[in-house]
Short mmCIF file of C-alpha atoms in Angstrom, two decimals:
data_model
loop_
_atom_site.label_atom_id
_atom_site.label_comp_id
_atom_site.label_asym_id
_atom_site.label_seq_id
_atom_site.Cartn_x
_atom_site.Cartn_y
_atom_site.Cartn_z
CA MET A 1 103.88 -92.35 -14.03
CA ALA A 2 106.67 -93.18 -11.59
CA VAL A 3 106.50 -96.97 -11.85
CA GLY A 4 106.25 -96.93 -15.64
CA ASN A 5 109.78 -95.55 -15.94
CA ILE A 6 111.13 -98.78 -14.47
CA TYR A 7 109.31 -101.04 -16.91
CA PHE A 8 109.08 -99.39 -20.30
CA PRO A 9 112.72 -100.25 -21.26
CA GLN A 10 111.71 -103.94 -21.20
CA ALA A 11 109.68 -103.49 -24.39
CA ILE A 12 112.36 -101.67 -26.40
CA GLY A 13 115.42 -103.81 -25.62
CA PRO A 14 115.73 -105.12 -29.20
CA LEU A 15 115.27 -101.58 -30.58
CA ILE A 16 118.04 -100.28 -28.33
CA ALA A 17 120.31 -103.11 -29.47
CA ALA A 18 119.68 -102.31 -33.13
CA GLY A 19 119.92 -98.55 -32.68
CA LEU A 20 123.21 -98.61 -30.76
CA ASP A 21 124.72 -101.58 -32.62
CA ALA A 22 124.86 -103.78 -29.50
CA SER A 23 123.92 -107.37 -28.77
CA PRO A 24 120.47 -108.07 -27.24
CA GLU A 25 122.18 -109.37 -24.08
CA SER A 26 124.14 -106.11 -23.74
CA ALA A 27 121.04 -103.98 -24.37
CA ALA A 28 119.26 -105.91 -21.59
CA LEU A 29 121.73 -104.26 -19.18
CA VAL A 30 119.61 -101.10 -19.50
CA VAL A 31 116.71 -102.92 -17.83
CA THR A 32 118.96 -104.41 -15.17
CA ALA A 33 120.67 -101.07 -14.43
CA THR A 34 117.32 -99.32 -14.08
CA GLN A 35 116.08 -101.93 -11.62
CA VAL A 36 119.35 -101.92 -9.67
CA GLY A 37 119.12 -98.13 -9.49
CA TYR A 38 115.51 -98.41 -8.31
CA THR A 39 116.59 -100.82 -5.58
CA ALA A 40 119.31 -98.40 -4.48
CA GLY A 41 116.82 -95.53 -4.49
CA ILE A 42 114.42 -97.48 -2.33
CA PHE A 43 117.12 -98.19 0.23
CA LEU A 44 118.74 -94.73 0.18
CA LEU A 45 115.78 -92.39 -0.39
CA VAL A 46 112.51 -93.97 0.77
CA PRO A 47 113.46 -93.85 4.51
CA LEU A 48 113.51 -90.08 4.14
CA GLY A 49 109.72 -90.29 3.80
CA ASP A 50 109.68 -90.54 7.61
CA ARG A 51 112.03 -87.55 7.92
CA LEU A 52 111.03 -85.00 5.24
CA PRO A 53 107.73 -83.29 4.30
CA HIS A 54 106.21 -85.29 1.47
CA ARG A 55 105.34 -82.53 -0.99
CA PRO A 56 108.81 -81.01 -1.63
CA PHE A 57 110.44 -84.43 -1.40
CA LEU A 58 108.22 -86.02 -4.06
CA VAL A 59 108.39 -83.01 -6.40
CA THR A 60 112.19 -82.99 -6.23
CA LEU A 61 112.39 -86.71 -7.00
CA LEU A 62 110.12 -86.37 -10.02
CA ALA A 63 112.15 -83.43 -11.34
CA LEU A 64 115.37 -85.46 -11.08
CA THR A 65 113.66 -88.39 -12.83
CA GLY A 66 112.71 -86.10 -15.71
CA VAL A 67 116.30 -84.94 -16.08
CA GLY A 68 117.55 -88.55 -16.08
CA LEU A 69 115.05 -89.49 -18.80
CA LEU A 70 116.19 -86.57 -20.96
CA VAL A 71 119.82 -87.67 -20.60
CA ALA A 72 118.89 -91.27 -21.48
CA GLY A 73 116.97 -90.15 -24.57
CA CYS A 74 120.03 -88.28 -25.82
CA ALA A 75 122.61 -90.97 -24.97
CA PRO A 76 125.07 -91.49 -27.88
CA ALA A 77 126.10 -95.01 -26.87
CA LEU A 78 125.13 -97.90 -24.63
CA PRO A 79 127.32 -97.09 -21.55
CA PRO A 80 125.85 -93.58 -21.08
CA LEU A 81 122.37 -95.02 -21.55
CA VAL A 82 123.00 -97.66 -18.88
CA ALA A 83 124.26 -94.95 -16.50
CA ALA A 84 121.27 -92.70 -17.21
CA GLY A 85 118.95 -95.66 -16.70
CA ALA A 86 120.48 -96.23 -13.28
CA LEU A 87 119.87 -92.55 -12.40
CA VAL A 88 116.24 -92.83 -13.51
CA GLY A 89 115.86 -95.92 -11.36
CA VAL A 90 117.34 -94.25 -8.26
CA THR A 91 114.92 -91.32 -8.40
CA SER A 92 111.75 -93.17 -9.54
CA VAL A 93 110.69 -94.11 -6.01
CA ALA A 94 107.67 -91.83 -5.66
CA ALA A 95 105.22 -94.75 -5.45
CA GLN A 96 107.13 -96.25 -2.52
CA ILE A 97 106.82 -92.98 -0.62
CA ILE A 98 103.13 -92.50 -1.39
CA ALA A 99 102.18 -96.01 -0.16
CA PRO A 100 103.27 -95.48 3.50
CA LEU A 101 101.77 -91.98 3.37
CA ALA A 102 98.39 -93.38 2.32
CA ALA A 103 98.58 -96.24 4.82
CA GLY A 104 98.84 -93.69 7.62
CA LEU A 105 95.79 -91.75 6.41
CA VAL A 106 93.24 -94.59 6.56
CA ALA A 107 91.79 -96.89 9.21
CA PRO A 108 93.55 -100.26 9.70
CA GLU A 109 90.54 -102.23 8.49
CA ARG A 110 90.71 -100.43 5.11
CA ARG A 111 94.47 -100.62 4.62
CA GLY A 112 94.37 -103.67 2.37
CA ALA A 113 91.78 -102.09 0.07
CA VAL A 114 93.76 -98.86 -0.16
CA MET A 115 96.99 -100.73 -0.93
CA GLY A 116 95.12 -102.64 -3.62
CA THR A 117 93.81 -99.43 -5.17
CA LEU A 118 97.24 -97.81 -5.19
CA LEU A 119 98.79 -100.91 -6.65
CA SER A 120 96.12 -100.93 -9.33
CA GLY A 121 97.33 -97.49 -10.38
CA SER A 122 100.91 -98.74 -10.43
CA ILE A 123 99.87 -101.70 -12.56
CA GLY A 124 98.16 -99.35 -14.99
CA GLY A 125 101.38 -97.39 -15.31
CA MET A 126 103.41 -100.56 -15.74
CA LEU A 127 101.17 -101.98 -18.46
CA LEU A 128 100.66 -98.72 -20.32
CA ALA A 129 104.39 -98.02 -20.16
CA ARG A 130 105.24 -101.22 -22.02
CA THR A 131 102.52 -100.59 -24.60
CA PHE A 132 103.51 -96.93 -24.93
CA SER A 133 107.23 -97.62 -25.34
CA GLY A 134 106.78 -100.59 -27.67
CA SER A 135 104.42 -98.74 -30.01
CA LEU A 136 106.20 -95.38 -29.90
CA GLY A 137 109.61 -97.05 -30.26
CA GLU A 138 108.52 -98.92 -33.39
CA TRP A 139 107.19 -95.69 -34.85
CA LEU A 140 109.83 -93.10 -33.90
CA GLY A 141 112.79 -95.12 -32.58
CA TRP A 142 113.94 -96.12 -29.10
CA ARG A 143 114.77 -92.55 -28.01
CA ALA A 144 111.18 -91.30 -28.32
CA PRO A 145 109.80 -93.16 -25.25
CA TYR A 146 112.51 -91.66 -23.04
CA LEU A 147 111.94 -88.10 -24.29
CA VAL A 148 108.14 -88.26 -24.07
CA ALA A 149 108.32 -89.82 -20.59
CA ALA A 150 110.64 -86.99 -19.50
CA VAL A 151 108.10 -84.35 -20.52
CA LEU A 152 105.23 -86.19 -18.78
CA VAL A 153 107.15 -86.66 -15.52
CA LEU A 154 108.20 -83.00 -15.40
CA LEU A 155 104.57 -81.95 -15.96
CA LEU A 156 103.51 -84.29 -13.15
CA ALA A 157 106.04 -82.66 -10.82
CA VAL A 158 104.42 -79.28 -11.47
CA VAL A 159 100.93 -80.67 -10.82
CA LEU A 160 101.91 -82.39 -7.56
CA ALA A 161 103.60 -79.23 -6.32
CA HIS A 162 100.10 -77.74 -6.10
CA THR A 163 97.99 -80.77 -5.12
CA LEU A 164 99.86 -82.90 -2.57
CA PRO A 165 98.68 -82.50 1.05
CA THR A 166 100.94 -80.90 3.61
CA THR A 167 102.30 -83.48 6.06
CA ALA A 168 104.55 -83.39 9.10
CA PRO A 169 107.51 -85.79 9.40
CA SER A 170 106.96 -88.73 11.75
CA SER A 171 110.63 -89.02 12.75
CA ARG A 172 113.48 -86.71 13.71
CA GLU A 173 116.18 -89.36 13.52
CA PRO A 174 119.31 -88.49 11.53
CA TYR A 175 119.76 -89.99 8.08
CA PRO A 176 122.30 -92.69 9.08
CA ALA A 177 119.93 -93.89 11.79
CA LEU A 178 117.09 -94.13 9.27
CA LEU A 179 119.22 -96.30 6.98
CA ALA A 180 120.32 -98.50 9.86
CA ALA A 181 116.71 -98.87 11.01
CA SER A 182 115.70 -100.66 7.80
CA VAL A 183 118.44 -103.23 8.28
CA ARG A 184 117.60 -103.57 11.96
CA LEU A 185 113.94 -104.15 11.18
CA LEU A 186 114.90 -106.98 8.84
CA ARG A 187 116.78 -108.59 11.68
CA THR A 188 114.11 -108.13 14.35
CA GLU A 189 110.83 -108.62 12.44
CA PRO A 190 110.31 -112.22 11.22
CA GLU A 191 107.09 -111.31 9.41
CA LEU A 192 109.02 -108.70 7.44
CA ARG A 193 111.67 -111.26 6.46
CA ARG A 194 109.00 -113.72 5.37
CA SER A 195 107.22 -111.16 3.20
CA CYS A 196 110.53 -110.10 1.67
CA LEU A 197 111.35 -113.69 0.70
CA TYR A 198 107.95 -114.25 -0.91
CA GLN A 199 107.98 -111.12 -3.03
CA ALA A 200 111.68 -111.23 -3.94
CA THR A 201 111.42 -114.73 -5.39
CA VAL A 202 108.13 -114.10 -7.20
CA PHE A 203 109.31 -110.75 -8.57
CA ALA A 204 112.55 -112.34 -9.75
CA GLY A 205 110.54 -114.81 -11.83
CA PHE A 206 108.26 -112.02 -13.08
CA SER A 207 111.23 -109.90 -14.19
CA ALA A 208 112.90 -112.89 -15.84
CA VAL A 209 109.79 -113.55 -17.95
CA TRP A 210 109.21 -109.95 -19.03
CA THR A 211 112.88 -109.34 -19.82
CA CYS A 212 113.09 -112.48 -21.96
CA VAL A 213 109.69 -112.28 -23.65
CA ALA A 214 110.98 -109.40 -25.78
CA LEU A 215 113.86 -111.62 -26.91
CA LEU A 216 111.45 -114.45 -27.65
CA LEU A 217 108.98 -112.36 -29.66
CA SER A 218 111.74 -110.69 -31.69
CA GLY A 219 113.45 -114.04 -32.34
CA PRO A 220 112.91 -116.58 -35.13
CA ALA A 221 109.86 -118.21 -33.51
CA TYR A 222 107.74 -115.05 -33.95
CA GLY A 223 109.75 -112.35 -35.75
CA MET A 224 107.79 -109.53 -34.10
CA GLY A 225 108.90 -106.13 -32.83
CA GLY A 226 108.66 -104.14 -29.63
CA GLN A 227 105.03 -103.27 -30.32
CA ALA A 228 104.09 -106.92 -29.81
CA VAL A 229 105.55 -106.83 -26.30
CA GLY A 230 103.46 -103.75 -25.53
CA VAL A 231 100.27 -105.40 -26.75
CA LEU A 232 101.04 -108.53 -24.74
CA ALA A 233 101.58 -106.41 -21.63
CA LEU A 234 98.31 -104.56 -22.21
CA ILE A 235 96.42 -107.85 -21.99
CA GLY A 236 97.48 -107.95 -18.35
CA ALA A 237 95.15 -105.01 -17.63
CA ALA A 238 92.93 -107.51 -15.81
CA THR A 239 95.31 -107.17 -12.87
CA MET A 240 94.03 -103.62 -12.35
CA VAL A 241 90.70 -105.19 -11.40
CA CYS A 242 92.16 -108.09 -9.43
CA THR A 243 94.39 -106.16 -7.03
CA PRO A 244 91.57 -104.18 -5.33
CA LEU A 245 89.72 -107.48 -4.93
CA ALA A 246 92.86 -109.03 -3.43
CA GLY A 247 93.09 -106.08 -1.03
CA ARG A 248 89.54 -106.62 0.20
CA LEU A 249 90.27 -110.34 0.65
CA VAL A 250 93.30 -109.44 2.73
CA ASP A 251 91.11 -107.21 4.92
CA ARG A 252 88.60 -110.06 5.45
CA ARG A 253 90.78 -113.19 5.57
CA GLY A 254 94.27 -111.93 6.35
CA PRO A 255 97.36 -111.97 4.09
CA ASP A 256 98.40 -115.64 4.49
CA PRO A 257 95.55 -117.28 2.49
CA VAL A 258 96.03 -114.73 -0.29
CA SER A 259 99.78 -115.40 -0.34
CA LEU A 260 99.18 -119.14 -0.65
CA VAL A 261 96.87 -118.75 -3.66
CA CYS A 262 99.29 -116.33 -5.32
CA LEU A 263 102.32 -118.62 -4.95
CA LEU A 264 100.34 -121.51 -6.42
CA GLY A 265 99.30 -119.18 -9.23
CA VAL A 266 102.95 -118.45 -10.09
CA LEU A 267 103.65 -122.18 -10.36
CA VAL A 268 100.65 -122.59 -12.65
CA SER A 269 101.82 -119.68 -14.81
CA ALA A 270 105.25 -121.28 -15.25
CA ALA A 271 103.59 -124.41 -16.62
CA LEU A 272 101.31 -122.39 -18.90
CA LEU A 273 104.25 -120.45 -20.36
CA VAL A 274 106.24 -123.54 -21.40
CA PRO A 275 104.66 -123.91 -24.90
CA GLY A 276 105.32 -120.23 -25.61
CA ASP A 277 108.43 -121.02 -27.66
CA ARG A 278 106.49 -123.00 -30.28
CA GLY A 279 105.43 -119.94 -32.20
CA GLY A 280 102.17 -119.59 -34.07
CA THR A 281 98.74 -119.30 -32.52
CA ALA A 282 99.33 -122.01 -29.92
CA GLY A 283 102.55 -120.45 -28.65
CA LEU A 284 101.10 -116.95 -28.58
CA THR A 285 98.05 -118.19 -26.66
CA ALA A 286 100.35 -119.78 -24.08
CA LEU A 287 102.21 -116.48 -23.67
CA VAL A 288 98.99 -114.50 -23.29
CA VAL A 289 97.42 -116.81 -20.70
CA GLY A 290 100.67 -117.51 -18.85
CA THR A 291 101.73 -113.87 -18.49
CA LEU A 292 98.21 -112.90 -17.43
CA VAL A 293 98.19 -115.50 -14.63
CA LEU A 294 101.73 -114.48 -13.62
CA ASP A 295 100.81 -110.77 -13.48
CA VAL A 296 97.69 -111.40 -11.39
CA ALA A 297 99.54 -113.68 -8.96
CA MET A 298 102.52 -111.38 -8.54
CA GLN A 299 100.52 -108.20 -8.05
CA SER A 300 97.95 -109.77 -5.70
CA GLY A 301 100.81 -111.22 -3.67
CA MET A 302 102.30 -107.74 -3.48
CA VAL A 303 99.08 -106.47 -1.87
CA ALA A 304 99.10 -109.25 0.74
CA ASN A 305 102.77 -108.85 1.60
CA GLN A 306 102.68 -105.06 1.77
CA ALA A 307 99.60 -105.10 4.00
CA ARG A 308 101.36 -107.55 6.32
CA VAL A 309 104.49 -105.39 6.45
CA LEU A 310 102.85 -101.97 6.93
CA ALA A 311 100.80 -103.28 9.87
CA LEU A 312 103.89 -104.15 11.91
CA ARG A 313 105.13 -100.73 13.10
CA PRO A 314 102.91 -97.67 12.47
CA ASP A 315 105.76 -95.36 13.52
CA ALA A 316 108.21 -96.76 10.94
CA ARG A 317 106.16 -97.47 7.83
CA SER A 318 108.58 -95.85 5.38
CA ARG A 319 111.49 -97.78 6.86
CA LEU A 320 109.52 -101.03 6.78
CA ASN A 321 108.56 -100.34 3.18
CA THR A 322 112.21 -99.58 2.43
CA ALA A 323 113.35 -102.97 3.69
CA TYR A 324 110.52 -104.77 1.91
CA MET A 325 110.84 -103.05 -1.46
CA THR A 326 114.64 -103.18 -1.42
CA CYS A 327 114.51 -106.95 -1.09
CA THR A 328 111.77 -107.13 -3.73
CA TYR A 329 113.73 -105.20 -6.34
CA LEU A 330 116.99 -106.93 -5.52
CA GLY A 331 115.07 -110.06 -6.45
CA GLY A 332 113.78 -108.36 -9.60
CA SER A 333 117.25 -107.21 -10.65
CA ALA A 334 118.68 -110.67 -10.07
CA GLY A 335 115.75 -112.17 -11.96
CA SER A 336 116.37 -109.98 -15.03
CA TRP A 337 120.02 -111.00 -15.13
CA LEU A 338 119.34 -114.67 -14.42
CA GLY A 339 116.57 -114.69 -17.01
CA VAL A 340 118.84 -113.43 -19.79
CA GLN A 341 121.60 -115.85 -18.82
CA THR A 342 119.16 -118.76 -18.66
CA TYR A 343 117.56 -117.82 -21.96
CA GLY A 344 120.95 -117.78 -23.67
CA ARG A 345 121.85 -121.24 -22.35
CA ALA A 346 118.55 -123.12 -22.01
CA GLY A 347 116.06 -121.12 -24.05
CA TRP A 348 112.53 -120.12 -23.10
CA ARG A 349 111.79 -123.37 -21.29
CA GLY A 350 114.79 -122.80 -19.06
CA VAL A 351 113.28 -119.44 -18.07
CA CYS A 352 109.98 -121.18 -17.22
CA ALA A 353 111.87 -123.69 -15.06
CA LEU A 354 113.59 -120.78 -13.29
CA VAL A 355 110.20 -119.20 -12.50
CA ALA A 356 108.88 -122.50 -11.12
CA LEU A 357 111.98 -123.02 -8.96
CA LEU A 358 111.78 -119.53 -7.46
CA ALA A 359 108.07 -119.90 -6.68
CA ALA A 360 108.67 -123.33 -5.12
CA VAL A 361 111.22 -121.85 -2.70
CA ALA A 362 108.66 -119.32 -1.44
CA LEU A 363 105.84 -121.87 -1.36
CA VAL A 364 107.84 -124.33 0.78
CA ARG A 365 108.61 -121.54 3.25
CA HIS A 366 104.95 -120.49 3.37
CA LEU A 367 103.63 -124.02 3.89
CA ARG A 368 106.16 -124.53 6.67
CA THR A 369 104.88 -121.38 8.40
CA LEU A 370 101.26 -122.50 8.07
CA TYR A 371 102.11 -125.95 9.44
CA VAL A 372 103.90 -124.49 12.45
CA ARG A 373 100.94 -122.23 13.19
CA LYS A 374 98.09 -124.67 12.59
CA GLY A 375 99.67 -128.12 12.60
CA PRO A 376 99.73 -130.69 15.41
CA ARG A 377 101.63 -129.85 18.55
CA PRO A 378 105.09 -131.37 18.91
CA ARG A 379 105.08 -134.57 20.96
CA SER A 380 107.35 -133.05 23.59
CA GLU A 381 104.93 -130.16 24.07
CA ALA A 382 101.93 -132.50 24.32
CA ALA A 383 103.76 -134.73 26.81
CA SER A 384 104.75 -131.72 28.85
CA GLN A 385 101.17 -130.45 29.00
CA GLU A 386 99.90 -133.95 29.84
CA GLY A 387 102.41 -134.14 32.69
CA CYS A 388 101.28 -130.79 33.97
CA SER A 389 97.63 -131.94 33.84
CA ARG A 390 98.45 -135.08 35.82
CA ALA A 391 100.39 -133.09 38.37
CA SER A 392 97.51 -130.64 38.74
CA SER A 393 95.03 -133.51 39.12
CA SER A 394 97.17 -135.14 41.81
CA TRP A 395 97.52 -131.85 43.65
CA ALA A 396 93.74 -131.32 43.47
CA ASP A 397 93.05 -134.81 44.80
CA SER A 398 95.48 -134.37 47.66
CA SER A 399 94.01 -130.97 48.47
CA THR A 400 90.51 -132.42 48.56
CA THR A 401 91.67 -135.21 50.83
#
């Protein structure tokens, strides 16, 4: 329910443009503003998960999200809608507070599986949100998804007020110190920085594809509406099965092998998506297969990276998750904007090239890390150890003598 509010505007961008008499590029600002707001909410609000009791905090956030959705559904023009979308993004951070909470309630050897299960729920919300908004928007107009989502989120706030467990805060640090801690952790934890780079680049490509696929399907090659985007997103439901499997693989093999496979998967998806601008059955097949591979790779990579991050400092999981998710959604916001700009200048194939470039950046960094860890020792190190061995042998010989 929380994550879906970030993604359902992607399927109704063309409907918003037509309803508010704006260009598709201008209507895409709603998606970008929502993701930028979400990034700001992660940085500003998620650290409070270490400072405040979870139940009242989460219920308050959901109530504010419901109000923002109501305002967006009643917006008379594009600027108020963009502003309301930003407010919805800021307050829709419940999933990022629940993840550290759950990580602290389970044994370390089950953390990957639990993260995979939670992410599977998030994926379900993401996929159903696009299908829900695309279908409902085609039927009742672009305002209907916002108004229905508002009612559902407010009902969820009431339910969670009675069902969430009571928890005690893990930190008494003041709010400015909590914010500074996330930045400090980025500076001091190299594994956190590495995970942030992987997911930011992959999520940027993911956001670029899903922001532009609505433009492609509504354009001359296909001539479809927002409902087609929702159906295409629903095909990615396979990721709900794959992420728990990825979590169990992380528990058995560690996050690095899973990250490697996922980055290679993003590169493969970029190649598969290239024929998507041809239209017809062949183009639609390319879009279906390519987006499915991209969704599986991105979400499975999220499991691996989040498991790596949340294992670093048990006393600061919300702050670690803040740094990680802030970087991830900064990448996603940049990807949405870059995707629209690239689509306007180079078309769909330019967007595919952008996805491949972003994945290649992360893959090069990952291969470099694996080489440093498992590759041959530097010659200087080998020579130094050989010298030490000779010295030890000489000392032993002299001692024996």
